[in-house]
Coordinates of N, CA and C in Angstrom, one line a residue:
X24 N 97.1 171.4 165.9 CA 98.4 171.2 165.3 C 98.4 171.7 163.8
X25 N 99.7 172.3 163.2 CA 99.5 172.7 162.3 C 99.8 171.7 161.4
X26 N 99.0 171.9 160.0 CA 99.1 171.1 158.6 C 100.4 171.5 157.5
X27 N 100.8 170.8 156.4 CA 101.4 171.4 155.6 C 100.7 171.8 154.8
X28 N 101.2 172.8 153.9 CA 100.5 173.4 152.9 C 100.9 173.5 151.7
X29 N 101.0 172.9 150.0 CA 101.8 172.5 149.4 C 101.3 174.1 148.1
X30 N 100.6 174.5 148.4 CA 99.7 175.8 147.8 C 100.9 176.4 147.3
X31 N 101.9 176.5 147.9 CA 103.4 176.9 146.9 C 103.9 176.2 145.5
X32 N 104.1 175.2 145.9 CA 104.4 174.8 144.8 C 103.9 174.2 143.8
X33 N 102.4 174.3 144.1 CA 101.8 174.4 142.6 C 101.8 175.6 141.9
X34 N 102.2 177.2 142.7 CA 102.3 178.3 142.4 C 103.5 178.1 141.4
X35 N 104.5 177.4 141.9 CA 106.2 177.4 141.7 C 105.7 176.4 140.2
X36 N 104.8 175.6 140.2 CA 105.1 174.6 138.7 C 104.4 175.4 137.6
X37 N 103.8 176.4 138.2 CA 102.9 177.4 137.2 C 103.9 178.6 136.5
X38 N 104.7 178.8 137.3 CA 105.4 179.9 137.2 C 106.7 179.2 136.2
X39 N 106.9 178.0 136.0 CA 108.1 177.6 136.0 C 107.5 176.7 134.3
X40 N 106.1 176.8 134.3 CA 105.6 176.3 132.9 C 105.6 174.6 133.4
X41 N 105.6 174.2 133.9 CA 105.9 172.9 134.4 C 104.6 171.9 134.9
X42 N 104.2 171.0 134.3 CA 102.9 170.0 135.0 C 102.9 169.4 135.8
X43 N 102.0 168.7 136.6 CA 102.5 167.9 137.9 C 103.0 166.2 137.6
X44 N 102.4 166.0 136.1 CA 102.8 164.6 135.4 C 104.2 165.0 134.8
X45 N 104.6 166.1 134.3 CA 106.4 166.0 134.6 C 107.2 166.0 135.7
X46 N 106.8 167.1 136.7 CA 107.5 166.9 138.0 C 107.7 165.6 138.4
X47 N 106.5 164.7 138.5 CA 106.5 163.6 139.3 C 107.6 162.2 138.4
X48 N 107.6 162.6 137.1 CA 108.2 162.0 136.1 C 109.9 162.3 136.5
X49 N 110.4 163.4 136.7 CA 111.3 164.5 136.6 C 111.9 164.1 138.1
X50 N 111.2 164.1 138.8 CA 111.6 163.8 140.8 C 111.4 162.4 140.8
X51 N 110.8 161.8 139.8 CA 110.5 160.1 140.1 C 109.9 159.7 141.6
X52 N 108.9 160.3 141.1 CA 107.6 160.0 142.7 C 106.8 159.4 141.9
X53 N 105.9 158.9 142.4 CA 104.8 158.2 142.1 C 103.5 158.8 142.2
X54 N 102.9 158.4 141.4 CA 101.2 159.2 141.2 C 100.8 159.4 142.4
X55 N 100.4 158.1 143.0 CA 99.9 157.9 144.4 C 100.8 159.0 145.6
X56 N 101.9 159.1 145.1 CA 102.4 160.5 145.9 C 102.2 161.3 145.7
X57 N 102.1 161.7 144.4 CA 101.8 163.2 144.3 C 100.3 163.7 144.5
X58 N 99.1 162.3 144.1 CA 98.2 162.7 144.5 C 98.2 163.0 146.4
X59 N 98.7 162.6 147.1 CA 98.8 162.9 148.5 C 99.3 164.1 148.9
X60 N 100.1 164.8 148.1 CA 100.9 166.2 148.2 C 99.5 167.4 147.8
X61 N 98.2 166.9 146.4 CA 97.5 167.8 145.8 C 96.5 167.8 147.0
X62 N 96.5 166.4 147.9 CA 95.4 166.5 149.0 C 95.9 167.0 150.5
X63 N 97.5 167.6 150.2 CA 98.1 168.0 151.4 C 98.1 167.2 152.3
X64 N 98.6 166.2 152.2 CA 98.4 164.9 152.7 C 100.1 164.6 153.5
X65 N 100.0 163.9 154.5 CA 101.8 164.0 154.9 C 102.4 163.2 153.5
X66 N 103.8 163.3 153.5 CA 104.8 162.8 152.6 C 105.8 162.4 153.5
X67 N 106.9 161.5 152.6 CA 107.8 162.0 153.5 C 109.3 162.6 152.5
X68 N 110.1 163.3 153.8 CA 110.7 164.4 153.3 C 111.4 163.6 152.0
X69 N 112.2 162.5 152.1 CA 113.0 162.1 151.0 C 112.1 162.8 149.5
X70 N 110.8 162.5 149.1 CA 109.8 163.0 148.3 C 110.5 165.0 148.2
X71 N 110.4 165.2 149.4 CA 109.7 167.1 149.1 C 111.9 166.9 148.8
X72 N 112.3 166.6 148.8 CA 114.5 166.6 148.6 C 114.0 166.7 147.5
X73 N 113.3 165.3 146.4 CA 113.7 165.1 145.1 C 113.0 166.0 144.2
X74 N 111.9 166.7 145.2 CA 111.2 167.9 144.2 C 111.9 169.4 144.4
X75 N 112.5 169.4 145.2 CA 113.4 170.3 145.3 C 114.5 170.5 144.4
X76 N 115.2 169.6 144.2 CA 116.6 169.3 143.4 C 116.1 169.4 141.7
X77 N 114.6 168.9 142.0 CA 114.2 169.1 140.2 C 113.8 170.6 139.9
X78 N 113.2 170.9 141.1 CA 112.9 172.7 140.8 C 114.0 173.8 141.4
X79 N 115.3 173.1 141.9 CA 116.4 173.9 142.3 C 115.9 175.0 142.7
X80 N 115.2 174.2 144.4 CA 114.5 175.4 145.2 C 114.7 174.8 146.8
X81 N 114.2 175.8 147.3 CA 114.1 174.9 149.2 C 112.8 174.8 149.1
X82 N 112.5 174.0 150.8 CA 111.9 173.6 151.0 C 110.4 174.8 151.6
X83 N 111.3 175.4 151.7 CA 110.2 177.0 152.0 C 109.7 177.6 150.6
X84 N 110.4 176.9 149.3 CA 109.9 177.6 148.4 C 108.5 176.5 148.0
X85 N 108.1 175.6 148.4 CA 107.4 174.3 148.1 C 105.8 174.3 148.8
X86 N 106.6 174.4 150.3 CA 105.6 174.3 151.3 C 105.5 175.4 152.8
X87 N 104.1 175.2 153.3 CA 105.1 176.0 154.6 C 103.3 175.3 155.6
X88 N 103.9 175.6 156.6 CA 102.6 175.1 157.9 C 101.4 176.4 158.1
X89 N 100.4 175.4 158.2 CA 99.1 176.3 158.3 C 98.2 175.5 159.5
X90 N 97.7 176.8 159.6 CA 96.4 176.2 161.1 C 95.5 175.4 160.2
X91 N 95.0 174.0 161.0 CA 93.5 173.5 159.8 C 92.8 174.2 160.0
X92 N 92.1 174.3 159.2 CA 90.4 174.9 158.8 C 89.2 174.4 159.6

């Protein structure tokens, strides 16, 4: 089964000058979430909406599915 892969959007917070202690500040997620996103960890979608709307992007610009390792 395939995994998510969040390997985007730490590309997108680099590109965008942006840390992951603002994003999470900025989207109002919580540590413990966002640590789960850095371990590619499931989320749920309400989370990947509010990071979206803060980096006024989709959801294909964020993440996308990979075979595991």
């Amino acid at each position: 089964m395939k995994k998510a892969s969040y390997k985007k959007l730490w590309k997108l917070l680099i590109d965008k000058d942006m840390n992951k202690k603002t994003l999470a500040e900025a989207a109002k997620i919580s540590v413990s979430t966002l640590a789960k996103l850095n371990r590619g960890e499931t989320v749920n979608v309400d989370v990947l909406i509010k990071i979206c709307s803060v980096l006024d992007c989709t959801m294909d610009d964020i993440m996308e599915l990979v075979e595991p390792e």
